[in-house]
Structure formats: structure tokens, C-alpha cells
CSV table of C-alpha atoms in Angstrom, one decimal:
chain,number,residue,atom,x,y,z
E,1,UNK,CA,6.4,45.8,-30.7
E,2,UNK,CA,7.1,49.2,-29.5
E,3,UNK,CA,6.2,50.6,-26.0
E,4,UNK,CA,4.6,54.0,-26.4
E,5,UNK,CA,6.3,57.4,-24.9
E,6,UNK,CA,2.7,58.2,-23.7
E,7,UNK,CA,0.4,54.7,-22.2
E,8,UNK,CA,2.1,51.5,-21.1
E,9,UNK,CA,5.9,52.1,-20.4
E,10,UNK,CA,6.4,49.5,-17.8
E,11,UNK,CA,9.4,49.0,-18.8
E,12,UNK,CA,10.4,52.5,-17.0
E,13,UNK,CA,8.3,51.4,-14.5
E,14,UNK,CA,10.0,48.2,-13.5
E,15,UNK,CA,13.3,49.6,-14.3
E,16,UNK,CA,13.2,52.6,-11.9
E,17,UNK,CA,11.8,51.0,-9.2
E,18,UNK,CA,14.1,47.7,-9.3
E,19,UNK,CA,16.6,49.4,-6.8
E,20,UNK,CA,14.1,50.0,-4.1
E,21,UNK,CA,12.8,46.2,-4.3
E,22,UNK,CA,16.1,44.6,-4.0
E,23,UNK,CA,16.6,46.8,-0.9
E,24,UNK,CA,13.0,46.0,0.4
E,25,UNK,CA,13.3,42.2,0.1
E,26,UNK,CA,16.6,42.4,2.3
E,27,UNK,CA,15.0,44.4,4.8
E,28,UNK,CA,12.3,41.7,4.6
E,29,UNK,CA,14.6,39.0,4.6
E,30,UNK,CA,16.0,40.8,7.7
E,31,UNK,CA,13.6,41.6,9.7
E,32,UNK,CA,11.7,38.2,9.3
E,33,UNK,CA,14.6,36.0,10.4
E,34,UNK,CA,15.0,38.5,13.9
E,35,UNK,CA,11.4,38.1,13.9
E,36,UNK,CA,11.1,42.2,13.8
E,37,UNK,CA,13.0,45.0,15.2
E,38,UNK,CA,14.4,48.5,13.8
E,39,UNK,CA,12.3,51.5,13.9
E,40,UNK,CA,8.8,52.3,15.3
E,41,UNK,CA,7.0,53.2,11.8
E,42,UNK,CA,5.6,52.0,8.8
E,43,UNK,CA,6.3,53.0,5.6
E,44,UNK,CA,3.5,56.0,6.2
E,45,UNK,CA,5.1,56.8,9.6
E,46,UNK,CA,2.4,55.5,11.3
E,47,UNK,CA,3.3,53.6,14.6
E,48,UNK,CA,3.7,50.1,14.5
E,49,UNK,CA,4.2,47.6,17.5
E,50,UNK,CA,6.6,45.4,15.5
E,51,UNK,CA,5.4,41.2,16.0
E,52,UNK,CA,7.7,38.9,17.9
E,53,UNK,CA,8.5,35.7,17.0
E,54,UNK,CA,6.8,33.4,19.5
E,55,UNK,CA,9.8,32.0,21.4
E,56,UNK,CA,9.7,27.7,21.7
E,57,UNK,CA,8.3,28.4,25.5
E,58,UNK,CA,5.2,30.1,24.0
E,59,UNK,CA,3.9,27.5,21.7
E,60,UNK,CA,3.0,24.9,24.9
E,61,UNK,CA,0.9,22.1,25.4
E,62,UNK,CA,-1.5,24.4,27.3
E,63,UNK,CA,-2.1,27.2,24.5
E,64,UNK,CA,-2.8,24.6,21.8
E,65,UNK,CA,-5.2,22.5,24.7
E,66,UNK,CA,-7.2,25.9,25.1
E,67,UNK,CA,-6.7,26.6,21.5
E,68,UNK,CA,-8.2,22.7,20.0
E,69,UNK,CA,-11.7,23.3,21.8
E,70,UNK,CA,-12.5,25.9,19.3
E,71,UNK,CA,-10.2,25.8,16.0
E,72,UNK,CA,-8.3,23.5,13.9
E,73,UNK,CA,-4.8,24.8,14.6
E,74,UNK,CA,-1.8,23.7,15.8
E,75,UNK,CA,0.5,26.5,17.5
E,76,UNK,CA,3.3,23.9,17.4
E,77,UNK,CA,2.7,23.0,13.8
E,78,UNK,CA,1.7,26.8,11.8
E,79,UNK,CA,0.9,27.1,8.3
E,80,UNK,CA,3.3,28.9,6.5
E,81,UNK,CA,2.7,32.7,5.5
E,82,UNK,CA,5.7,34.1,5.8
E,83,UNK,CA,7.8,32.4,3.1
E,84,UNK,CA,5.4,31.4,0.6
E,85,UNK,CA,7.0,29.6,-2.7
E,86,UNK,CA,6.5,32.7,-5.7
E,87,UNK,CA,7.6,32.7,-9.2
E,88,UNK,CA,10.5,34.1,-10.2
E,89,UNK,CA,9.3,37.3,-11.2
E,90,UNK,CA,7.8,38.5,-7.9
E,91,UNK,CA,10.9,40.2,-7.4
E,92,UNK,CA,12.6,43.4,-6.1
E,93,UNK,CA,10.2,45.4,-8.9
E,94,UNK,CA,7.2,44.0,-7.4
E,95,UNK,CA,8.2,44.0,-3.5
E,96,UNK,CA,9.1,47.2,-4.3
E,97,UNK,CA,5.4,47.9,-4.3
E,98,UNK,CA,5.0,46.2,-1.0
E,99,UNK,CA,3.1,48.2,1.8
E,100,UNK,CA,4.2,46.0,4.6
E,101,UNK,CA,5.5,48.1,7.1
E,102,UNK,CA,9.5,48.1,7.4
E,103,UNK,CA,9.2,46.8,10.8
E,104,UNK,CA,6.6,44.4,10.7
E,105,UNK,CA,7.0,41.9,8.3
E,106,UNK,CA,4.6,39.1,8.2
E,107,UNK,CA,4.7,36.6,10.6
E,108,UNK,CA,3.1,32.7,11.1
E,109,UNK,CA,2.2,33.7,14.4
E,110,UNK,CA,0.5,36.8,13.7
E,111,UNK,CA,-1.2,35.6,10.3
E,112,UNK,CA,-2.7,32.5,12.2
E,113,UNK,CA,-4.6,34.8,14.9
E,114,UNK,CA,-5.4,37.4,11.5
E,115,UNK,CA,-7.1,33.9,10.0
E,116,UNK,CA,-9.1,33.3,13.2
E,117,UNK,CA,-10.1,37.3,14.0
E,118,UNK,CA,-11.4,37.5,10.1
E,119,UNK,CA,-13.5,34.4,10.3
E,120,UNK,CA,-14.8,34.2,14.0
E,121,UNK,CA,-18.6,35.7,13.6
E,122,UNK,CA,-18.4,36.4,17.8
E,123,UNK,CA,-16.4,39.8,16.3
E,124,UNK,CA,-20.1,41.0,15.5
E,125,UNK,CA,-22.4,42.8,18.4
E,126,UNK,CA,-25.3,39.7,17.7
E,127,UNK,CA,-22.8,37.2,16.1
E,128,UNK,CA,-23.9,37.1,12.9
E,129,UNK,CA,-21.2,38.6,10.8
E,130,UNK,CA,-17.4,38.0,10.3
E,131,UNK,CA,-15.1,39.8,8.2
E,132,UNK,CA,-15.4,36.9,6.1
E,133,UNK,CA,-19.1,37.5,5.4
E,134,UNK,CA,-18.5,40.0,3.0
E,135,UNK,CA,-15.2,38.8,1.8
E,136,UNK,CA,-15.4,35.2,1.1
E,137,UNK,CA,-12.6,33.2,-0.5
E,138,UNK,CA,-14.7,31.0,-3.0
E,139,UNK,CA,-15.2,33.8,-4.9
E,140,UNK,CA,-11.5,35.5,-4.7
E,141,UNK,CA,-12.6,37.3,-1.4
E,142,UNK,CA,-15.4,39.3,-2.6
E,143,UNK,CA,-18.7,39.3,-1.4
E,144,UNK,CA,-21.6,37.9,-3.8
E,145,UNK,CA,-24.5,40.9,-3.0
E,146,UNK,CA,-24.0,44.3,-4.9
E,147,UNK,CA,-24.1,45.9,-1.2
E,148,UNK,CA,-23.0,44.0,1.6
E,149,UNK,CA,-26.0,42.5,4.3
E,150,UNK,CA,-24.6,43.8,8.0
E,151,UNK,CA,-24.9,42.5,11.8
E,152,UNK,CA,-28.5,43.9,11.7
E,153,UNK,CA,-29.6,43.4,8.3
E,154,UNK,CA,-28.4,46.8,7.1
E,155,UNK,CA,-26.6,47.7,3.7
E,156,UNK,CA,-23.3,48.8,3.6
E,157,UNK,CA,-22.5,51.9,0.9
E,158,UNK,CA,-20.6,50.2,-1.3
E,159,UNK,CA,-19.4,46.8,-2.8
E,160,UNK,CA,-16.8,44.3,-0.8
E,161,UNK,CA,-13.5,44.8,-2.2
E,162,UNK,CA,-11.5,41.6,-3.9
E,163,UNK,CA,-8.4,41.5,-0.6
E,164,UNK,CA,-6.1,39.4,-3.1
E,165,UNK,CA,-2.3,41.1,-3.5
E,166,UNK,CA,-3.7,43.8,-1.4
E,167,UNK,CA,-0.2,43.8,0.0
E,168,UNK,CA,1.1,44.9,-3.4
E,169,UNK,CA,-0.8,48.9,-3.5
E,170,UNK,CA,1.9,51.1,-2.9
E,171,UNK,CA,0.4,54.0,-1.9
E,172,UNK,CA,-1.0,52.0,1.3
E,173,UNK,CA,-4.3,54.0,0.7
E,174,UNK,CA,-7.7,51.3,1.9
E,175,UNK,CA,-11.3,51.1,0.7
E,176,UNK,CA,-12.5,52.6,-2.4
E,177,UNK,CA,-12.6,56.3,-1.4
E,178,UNK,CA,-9.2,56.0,0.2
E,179,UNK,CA,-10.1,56.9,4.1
E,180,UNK,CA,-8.1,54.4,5.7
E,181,UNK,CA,-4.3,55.5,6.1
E,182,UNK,CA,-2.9,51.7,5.9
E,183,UNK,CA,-3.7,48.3,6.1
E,184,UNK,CA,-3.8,48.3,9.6
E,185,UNK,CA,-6.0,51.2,9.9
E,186,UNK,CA,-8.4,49.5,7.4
E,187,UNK,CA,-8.8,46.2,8.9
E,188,UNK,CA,-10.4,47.1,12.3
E,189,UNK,CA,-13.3,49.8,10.7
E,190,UNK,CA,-15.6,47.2,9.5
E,191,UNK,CA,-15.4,45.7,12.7
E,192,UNK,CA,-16.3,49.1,14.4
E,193,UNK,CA,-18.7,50.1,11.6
E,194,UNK,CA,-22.6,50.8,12.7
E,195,UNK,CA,-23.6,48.6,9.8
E,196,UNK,CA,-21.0,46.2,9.5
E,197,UNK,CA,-20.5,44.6,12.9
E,198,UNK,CA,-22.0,47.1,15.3
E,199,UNK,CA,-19.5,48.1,17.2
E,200,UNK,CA,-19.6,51.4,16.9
E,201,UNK,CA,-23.1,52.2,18.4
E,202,UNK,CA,-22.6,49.2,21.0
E,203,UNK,CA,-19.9,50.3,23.7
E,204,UNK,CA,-17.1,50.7,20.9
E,205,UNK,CA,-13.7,48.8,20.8
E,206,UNK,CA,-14.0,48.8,25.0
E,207,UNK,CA,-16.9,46.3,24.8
E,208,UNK,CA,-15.6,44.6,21.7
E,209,UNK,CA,-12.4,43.9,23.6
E,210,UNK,CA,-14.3,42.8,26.6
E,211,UNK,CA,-16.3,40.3,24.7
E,212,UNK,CA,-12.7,39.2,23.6
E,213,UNK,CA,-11.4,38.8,27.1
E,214,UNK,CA,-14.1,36.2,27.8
E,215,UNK,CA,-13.8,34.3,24.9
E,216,UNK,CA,-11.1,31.2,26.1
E,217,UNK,CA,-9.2,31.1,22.7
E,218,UNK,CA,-8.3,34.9,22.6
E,219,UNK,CA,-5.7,35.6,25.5
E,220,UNK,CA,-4.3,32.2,24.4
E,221,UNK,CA,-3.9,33.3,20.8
E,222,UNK,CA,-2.4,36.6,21.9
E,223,UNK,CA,0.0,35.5,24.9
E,224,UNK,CA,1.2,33.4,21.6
E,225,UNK,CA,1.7,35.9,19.3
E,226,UNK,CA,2.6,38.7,21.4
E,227,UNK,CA,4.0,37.2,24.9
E,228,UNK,CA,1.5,38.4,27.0
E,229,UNK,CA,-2.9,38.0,26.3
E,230,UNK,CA,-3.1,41.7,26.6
E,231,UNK,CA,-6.2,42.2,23.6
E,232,UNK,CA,-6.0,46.0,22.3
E,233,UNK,CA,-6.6,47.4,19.1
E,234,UNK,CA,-3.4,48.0,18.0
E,235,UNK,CA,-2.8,44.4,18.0
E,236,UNK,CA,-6.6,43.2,16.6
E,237,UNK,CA,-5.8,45.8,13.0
E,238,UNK,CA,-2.1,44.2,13.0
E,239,UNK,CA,-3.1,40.7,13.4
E,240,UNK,CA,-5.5,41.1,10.7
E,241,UNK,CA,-3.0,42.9,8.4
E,242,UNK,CA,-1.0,40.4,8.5
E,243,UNK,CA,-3.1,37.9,7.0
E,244,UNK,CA,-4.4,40.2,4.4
E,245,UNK,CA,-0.9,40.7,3.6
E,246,UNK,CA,-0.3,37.0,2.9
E,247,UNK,CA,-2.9,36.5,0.6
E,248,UNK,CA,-0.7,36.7,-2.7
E,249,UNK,CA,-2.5,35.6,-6.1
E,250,UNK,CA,0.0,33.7,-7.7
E,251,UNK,CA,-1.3,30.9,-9.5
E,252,UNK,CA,-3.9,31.9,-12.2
E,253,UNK,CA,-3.3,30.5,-16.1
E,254,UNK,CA,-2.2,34.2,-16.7
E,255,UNK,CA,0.8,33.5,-14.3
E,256,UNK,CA,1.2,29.9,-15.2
E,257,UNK,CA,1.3,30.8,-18.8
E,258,UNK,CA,3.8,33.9,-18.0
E,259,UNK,CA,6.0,31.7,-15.6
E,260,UNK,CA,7.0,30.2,-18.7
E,261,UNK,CA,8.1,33.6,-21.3
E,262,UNK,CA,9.3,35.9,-17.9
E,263,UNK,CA,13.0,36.7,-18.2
E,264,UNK,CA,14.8,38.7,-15.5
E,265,UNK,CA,16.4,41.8,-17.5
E,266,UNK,CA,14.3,41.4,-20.8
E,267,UNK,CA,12.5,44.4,-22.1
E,268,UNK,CA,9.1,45.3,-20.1
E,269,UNK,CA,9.9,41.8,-18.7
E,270,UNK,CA,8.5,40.1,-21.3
E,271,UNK,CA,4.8,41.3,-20.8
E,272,UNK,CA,4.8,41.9,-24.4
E,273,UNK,CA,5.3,38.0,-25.3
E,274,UNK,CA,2.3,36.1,-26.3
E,275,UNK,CA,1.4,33.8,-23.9
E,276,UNK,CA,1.7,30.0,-24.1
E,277,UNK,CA,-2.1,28.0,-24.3
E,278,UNK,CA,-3.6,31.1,-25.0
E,279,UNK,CA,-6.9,30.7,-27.1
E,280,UNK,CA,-6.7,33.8,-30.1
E,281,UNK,CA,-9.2,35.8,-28.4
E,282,UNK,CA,-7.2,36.0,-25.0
E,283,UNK,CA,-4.2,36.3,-26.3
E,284,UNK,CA,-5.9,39.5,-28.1
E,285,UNK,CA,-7.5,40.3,-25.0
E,286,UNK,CA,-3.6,39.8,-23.2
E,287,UNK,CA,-2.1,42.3,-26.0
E,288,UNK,CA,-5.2,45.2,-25.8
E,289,UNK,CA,-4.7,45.4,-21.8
E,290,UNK,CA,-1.0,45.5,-22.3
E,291,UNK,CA,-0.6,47.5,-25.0
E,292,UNK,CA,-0.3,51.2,-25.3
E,293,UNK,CA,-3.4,53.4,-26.6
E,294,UNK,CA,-0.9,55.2,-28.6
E,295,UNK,CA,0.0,51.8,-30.2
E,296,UNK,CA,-3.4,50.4,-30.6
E,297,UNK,CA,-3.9,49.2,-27.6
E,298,UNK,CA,-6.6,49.4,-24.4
E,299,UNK,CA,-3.7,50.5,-22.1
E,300,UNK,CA,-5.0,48.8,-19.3
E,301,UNK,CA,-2.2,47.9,-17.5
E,302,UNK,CA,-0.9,51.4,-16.9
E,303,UNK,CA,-3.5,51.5,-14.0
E,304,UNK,CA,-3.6,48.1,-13.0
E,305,UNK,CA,0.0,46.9,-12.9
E,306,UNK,CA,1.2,43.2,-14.2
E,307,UNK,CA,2.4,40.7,-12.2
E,308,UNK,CA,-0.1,41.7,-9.2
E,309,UNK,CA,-2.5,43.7,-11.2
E,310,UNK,CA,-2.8,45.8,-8.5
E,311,UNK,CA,-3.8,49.7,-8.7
E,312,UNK,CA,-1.0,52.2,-9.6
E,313,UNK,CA,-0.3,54.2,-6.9
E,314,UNK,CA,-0.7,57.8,-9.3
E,315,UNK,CA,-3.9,56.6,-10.3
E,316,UNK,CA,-7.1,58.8,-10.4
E,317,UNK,CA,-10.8,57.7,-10.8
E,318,UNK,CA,-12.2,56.8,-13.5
E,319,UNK,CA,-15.0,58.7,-14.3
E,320,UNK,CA,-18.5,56.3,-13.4
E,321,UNK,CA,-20.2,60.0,-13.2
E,322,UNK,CA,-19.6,62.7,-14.4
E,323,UNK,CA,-18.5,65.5,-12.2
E,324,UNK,CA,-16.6,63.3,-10.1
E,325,UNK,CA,-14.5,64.8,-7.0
E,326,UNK,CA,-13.6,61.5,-4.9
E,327,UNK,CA,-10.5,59.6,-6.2
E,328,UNK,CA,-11.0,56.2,-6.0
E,329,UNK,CA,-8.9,53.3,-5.2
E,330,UNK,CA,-10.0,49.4,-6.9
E,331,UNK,CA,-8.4,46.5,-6.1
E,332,UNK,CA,-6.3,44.1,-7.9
E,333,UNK,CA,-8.0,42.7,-10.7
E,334,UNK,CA,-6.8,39.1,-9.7
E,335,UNK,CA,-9.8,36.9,-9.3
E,336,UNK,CA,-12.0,39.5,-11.1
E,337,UNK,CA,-13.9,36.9,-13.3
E,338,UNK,CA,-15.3,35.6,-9.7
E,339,UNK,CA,-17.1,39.2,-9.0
E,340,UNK,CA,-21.0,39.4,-10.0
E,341,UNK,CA,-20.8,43.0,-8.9
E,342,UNK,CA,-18.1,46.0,-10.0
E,343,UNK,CA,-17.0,49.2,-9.3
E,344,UNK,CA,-17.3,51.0,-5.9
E,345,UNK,CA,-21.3,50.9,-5.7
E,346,UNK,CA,-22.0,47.6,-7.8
E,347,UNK,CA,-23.4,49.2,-10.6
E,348,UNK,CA,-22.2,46.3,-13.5
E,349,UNK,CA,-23.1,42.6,-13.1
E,350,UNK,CA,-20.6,41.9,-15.9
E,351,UNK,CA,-17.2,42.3,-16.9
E,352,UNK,CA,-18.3,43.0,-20.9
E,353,UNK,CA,-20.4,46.5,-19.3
E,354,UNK,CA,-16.6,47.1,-17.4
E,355,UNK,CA,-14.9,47.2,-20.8
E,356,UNK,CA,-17.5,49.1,-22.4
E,357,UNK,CA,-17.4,51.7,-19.7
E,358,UNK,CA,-13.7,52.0,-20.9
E,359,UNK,CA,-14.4,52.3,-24.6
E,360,UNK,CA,-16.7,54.9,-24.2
E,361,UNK,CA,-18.6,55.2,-21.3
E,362,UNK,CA,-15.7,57.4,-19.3
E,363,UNK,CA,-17.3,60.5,-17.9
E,364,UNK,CA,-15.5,64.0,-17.2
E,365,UNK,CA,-15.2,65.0,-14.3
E,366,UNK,CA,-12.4,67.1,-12.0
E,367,UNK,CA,-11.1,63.6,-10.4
E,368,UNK,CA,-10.8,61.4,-13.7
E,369,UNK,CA,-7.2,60.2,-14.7
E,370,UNK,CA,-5.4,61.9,-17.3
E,371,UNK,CA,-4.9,58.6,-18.6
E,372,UNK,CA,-8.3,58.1,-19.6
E,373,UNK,CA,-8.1,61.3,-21.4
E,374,UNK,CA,-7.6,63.1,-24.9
E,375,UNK,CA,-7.2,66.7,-25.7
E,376,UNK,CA,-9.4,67.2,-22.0
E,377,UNK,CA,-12.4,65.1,-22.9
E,378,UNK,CA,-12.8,61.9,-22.1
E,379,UNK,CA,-10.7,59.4,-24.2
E,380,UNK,CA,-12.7,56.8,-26.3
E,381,UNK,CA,-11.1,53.6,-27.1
E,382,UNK,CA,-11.7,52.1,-30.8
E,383,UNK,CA,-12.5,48.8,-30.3
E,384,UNK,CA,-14.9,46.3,-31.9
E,385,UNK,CA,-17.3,43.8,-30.4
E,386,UNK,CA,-14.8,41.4,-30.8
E,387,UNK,CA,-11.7,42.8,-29.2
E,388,UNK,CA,-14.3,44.0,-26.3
E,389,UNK,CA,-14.9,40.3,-25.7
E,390,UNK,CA,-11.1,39.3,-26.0
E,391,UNK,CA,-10.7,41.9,-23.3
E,392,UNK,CA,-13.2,39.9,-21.0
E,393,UNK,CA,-11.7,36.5,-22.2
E,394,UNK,CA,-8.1,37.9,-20.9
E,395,UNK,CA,-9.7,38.8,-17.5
E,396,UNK,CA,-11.0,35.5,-17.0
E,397,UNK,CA,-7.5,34.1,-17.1
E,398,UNK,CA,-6.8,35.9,-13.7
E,399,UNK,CA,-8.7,33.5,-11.9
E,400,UNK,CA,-6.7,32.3,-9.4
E,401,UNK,CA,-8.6,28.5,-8.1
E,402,UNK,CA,-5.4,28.3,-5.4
E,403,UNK,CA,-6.3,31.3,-3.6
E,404,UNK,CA,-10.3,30.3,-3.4
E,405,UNK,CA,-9.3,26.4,-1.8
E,406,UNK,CA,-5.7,26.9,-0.1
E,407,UNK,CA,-6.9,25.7,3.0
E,408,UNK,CA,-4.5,28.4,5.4
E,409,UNK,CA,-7.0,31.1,4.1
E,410,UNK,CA,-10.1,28.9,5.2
E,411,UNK,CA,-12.7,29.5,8.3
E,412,UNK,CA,-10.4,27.7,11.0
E,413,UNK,CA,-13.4,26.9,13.6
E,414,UNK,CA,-14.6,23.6,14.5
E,415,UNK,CA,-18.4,24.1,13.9
């Protein structure tokens, strides 16, 4: 099969930004067996306190004593985040996509109090509401309402976001319309939010931090993580990135199946191959969202970028209304077949009414990606009922059941 000048040409893709991933996964590599260290920046220049490694003196008896009354951990015993085992082709072309900050790279220590800060509901005003309210990992870290229900009983404005391979957008820009600078920044404005968990209109990250302070398990946690049970902000967003970070979807039947055809060097890295166990429909499906439009093809995965299926960084919106000015971000598709609700505001309850809006739905508009375009209007896809349905078939293999049970991204609270 050919790879089209104009659509798909991951092979490009991969092959220019191979370099770049070899050199992050040594600075990785680095930085994670010093625990941390070089610069004071992420990869946005925005300031970073890098994580130490706790030190053997800082995971005592006493910590885990305070710790045990509340949670199910073991500071002496963590779960493994740092290192996780990935197939062979999460490699320098995909960590080259990484938005882990140079000097910061995830941590046990750091993603342990991240697990405890997304689930504990006490992070509320009236505590009601966790960050895992809204994102819950049955259902790939999405939330189950079309708007999310807050603190108080208020909507949010738009749909919970799937958090799987979050780490893997490049361009490091959070929530749908793109406000949040990085993962860091994102991960505490929910929190804050008037709707969300009320902190906003209820002394602000003062009396959230206060409430903190009198909690026993949190200046244990942090005198762990950090080496001192100072609680600040800073160290609440990084915490919580870091746990984000680690939740890598690696173990759908799309990645089982591909584990098997992937070849280091091979052309487009083998994304063209058909797919072992593949019923006809999917692997149809598999070859429409891989495929080119100039070659017949849906051309889905020049936005939303195989192994990760995370968003292209130099992608636009995708023109819901027309007129559209607001560039939109969406998340990996990666456990997409678990969503009742898509797109930023909910609008579809199925993924069939997603691939229609692709075939010929797409509205103009001064934001929409040139990708989704043909001679300035709106491109429209030729595809029959059946190959619309092998599109959806091929989303469903993204499911990823590891992610939704691995117990290290469960609530950790004894309740």
C-alpha cells in the first residue's frame, strides 16, 4: 500500500522525530536513576521543583503508622510507576512526544501521593467530590454524565476528558479549549474551580491547604515525597501530574494484535499490516483510520496519532459548528468505546454519530483543520454504512480492560 504525499505519512512522522526520542528516553533514564536534577524548567519553561527520591530514612515506620489509618499503602513497599513494562514499540518516536518535564520525571513517591490527592473527596469544600468523580477508571477515566455533577450540585461546561496517555500530547496544551499551559497547571483548576470543588469561592488554595494541614495523612505523605510536610500548590499540581503521567494505555487488543506485526525500522512501522484476530469489519475499520484520504482511506490517524492515539500537536478543531474560532484539544482515543458522551460539550451518545460527523457532518469555520478540508470547504469522506460501522468496530478494539482494574490507579482509602 502506498502512503499518500497529502493524509497519513507517519512514516515522516516517526522518522523525523526518532532522534529527539532516543535523546528524551536518556534524559529520562537519567534523571530517574538521580531521582531529578538539571535545570529549573519544563519543556514549556515553566518552573518546576524537580521530585526527590525519598531517601531510605524517609520511608519509616512512623510515616507508614500515620499513613495505614487512612489508605492502603505501603511507603516501604510502592507500586511501581516509574518503570512500567511497555511494548517494544513505545520507543524514542513515541517518548518523543512525551510532555514530562526534563527535570521531573515520574517518580513512585510522587505518583503514590498524585493517587491519594485524585481520589480523596476531603479535596472538595463539602467533601463530596474527588478528581475521581468525574474521571473514573471503570470507564477509561471518563466520567459517565454528558456534563459533570460538582461539589454543590452544579454542571460543569463541558464533558470529562478520557486522562489515558495524556502524557503522550506534545504540545503540553490541557482541557478541551487549551487554557491550561501544562499538566501541572491543569491538574489543580478543577480543584479550584467554583463548580468543581469549590475552592475558588471558599477562601482559595489558602483554605484548601489549610484543610490539608489538618488532615494526619498529608504532611506525612509530603515529608515522604518531598523531605519536609510543607503542602503548597506547586507540589499538590506536581504530585497529581505525576500520576496522570503514569497512566499509559498499553494493553488493548489493538496493541496486543500490533505487538505481534511491529518492527523497529519497517516502513510507517508496520501500521499498514493487517492485524492478527481481526474480525473483517475491524480490520477494515483498522485500514480506513490508518489510511490516507488520498488513498481511500478515513485518514484518521493523522490527528490522532498510533501507538498512543493521542492528538497531534498541529492539530486544529474540527468543525462541531460552524463558524468555529476556539481550537480544540481531545484526548487520546484509547478507551473511547467506554465513553457514553463525546466531544467537548457531550453532544453524541455514540461512536457511529462520531464517524458520521467525519463523513459529512464537518462544519466551516475559521478554526477547522486543513486536514478536514478540500478546495476550502469542508471535506466529505465517501464512505458506506458499512465501512462507517467498521470504523466504530476498530474503535472498540482500543479498549484497554488493564487500565480500568490495574489496581495502582484505584481509590487507595480504607472506607
Amino acid at each position: 500500500m502506498n502512503i499518500p504525499q497529502e493524509g497519513l505519512d507517519l512514516d515522516r512522522q516517526w522518522t523525523r522525530t526518532a532522534a529527539r526520542g532516543a535523546l528524551a528516553i536518556a534524559m529520562l533514564t537519567a534523571l530517574g536513576a538521580c531521582g531529578g536534577g538539571g535545570d529549573s524548567s519544563n519543556n514549556n519553561g515553566v518552573a518546576v521543583t524537580p521530585t526527590p527520591t525519598p531517601t531510605p530514612t524517609a520511608t519509616g515506620t512512623s510515616a507508614n503508622q500515620i499513613v495505614q489509618q487512612f489508605l492502603a499503602l505501603d511507603l516501604d513497599n510502592l507500586d511501581n510507576y516509574a518503570n512500567p513494562t511497555l511494548p517494544a514499540y513505545y520507543d524514542g518516536t513515541v517518548f518523543a512526544l512525551d510532555n514530562t518535564p526534563n527535570n521531573d520525571p515520574v517518580n513512585d513517591a510522587a505518583a503514590t501521593l498524585g493517587r491519594v490527592l485524585f481520589y480523596d473527596r476531603q479535596l472538595s469544600v463539602n467533601d463530596t467530590t474527588s478528581c475521581a468523580t468525574c474521571h473514573q477508571q471503570s470507564i477509561g477515566f471518563d466520567d459517565d454524565e454528558e456534563l459533570s455533577t460538582g461539589f454543590n450540585g452544579g454542571q460543569t461546561g463541558a464533558h470529562a476528558m478520557r486522562l489515558g496517555n495524556v502524557r503522550f500530547y506534545e504540545a503540553d496544551d490541557m482541557f478541551w479549549d487549551r487554557r491550561a499551559e501544562t499538566l501541572e497547571d491543569q491538574a489543580l483548576q478543577p480543584i479550584l474551580d467554583a463548580t468543581e470543588m469549590g475552592w475558588s469561592d471558599n477562601g482559595g488554595t489558602a483554605a484548601l491547604i489549610s484543610k490539608m494541614e489538618g488532615l494526619e495523612y498529608y504532611p506525612a505523605l509530603f515529608g515522604f515525597v518531598f523531605g519536609d510536610e510543607a503542602i503548597s500548590e506547586a507540589r499538590i499540581a506536581q504530585a497529581l501530574a505525576h500520576f496522570q503521567r503514569t497512566m499509559i494505555s498499553s494493553d488493548s487488543r489493538w496493541d496486543r494484535a500490533y505487538a505481534q506485526v511491529f518492527a523497529a525500522g519497517a516502513p510507517n512501522r508496520a501500521l499498514n499490516d493487517a492485524l492478527p484476530g481481526f474480525s473483517a469489519s475491524e480490520q477494515r475499520g483498522r485500514e480506513l483510520f490508518i489510511t490516507g484520504v488520498n488513498n481511500g482511506g478515513a485518514g484518521c490517524a493523522t490527528c490522532h496519532l498510533p501507538p498512543t492515539f493521542a492528538l497531534n500537536q498541529n492539530s486544529r478543531s474540527n468543525g462541531l459548528d460552524a463558524g468555529e474560532t476556539t481550537i480544540f484539544k481531545s484526548p487520546s482515543l484509547k478507551n473511547v468505546g467506554r465513553s457514553t458522551f463525546f466531544m467537548h460539550d457531550g453532544r453524541f451518545t455514540n461512536l457511529r454519530q462520531v464517524v458520521d460527523h467525519y463523513a459529512d457532518g464537518v462544519q466551516a469555520g475559521p478554526a477547522l483543520d486543513n486536514r478536514l478540508q478540500q478546495g476550502g470547504n469542508p471535506r466529505r469522506l465517501n464512505l458506506t454504512d458499512t465501512d462507517r460501522q467498521a470504523l466504530v468496530d476498530f474503535l472498540l478494539t482500543l479498549t484497554d480492560e488493564t487500565l480500568e482494574s490495574d489496581p495502582k490507579f484505584s481509590d487507595p482509602f480504607n472506607r
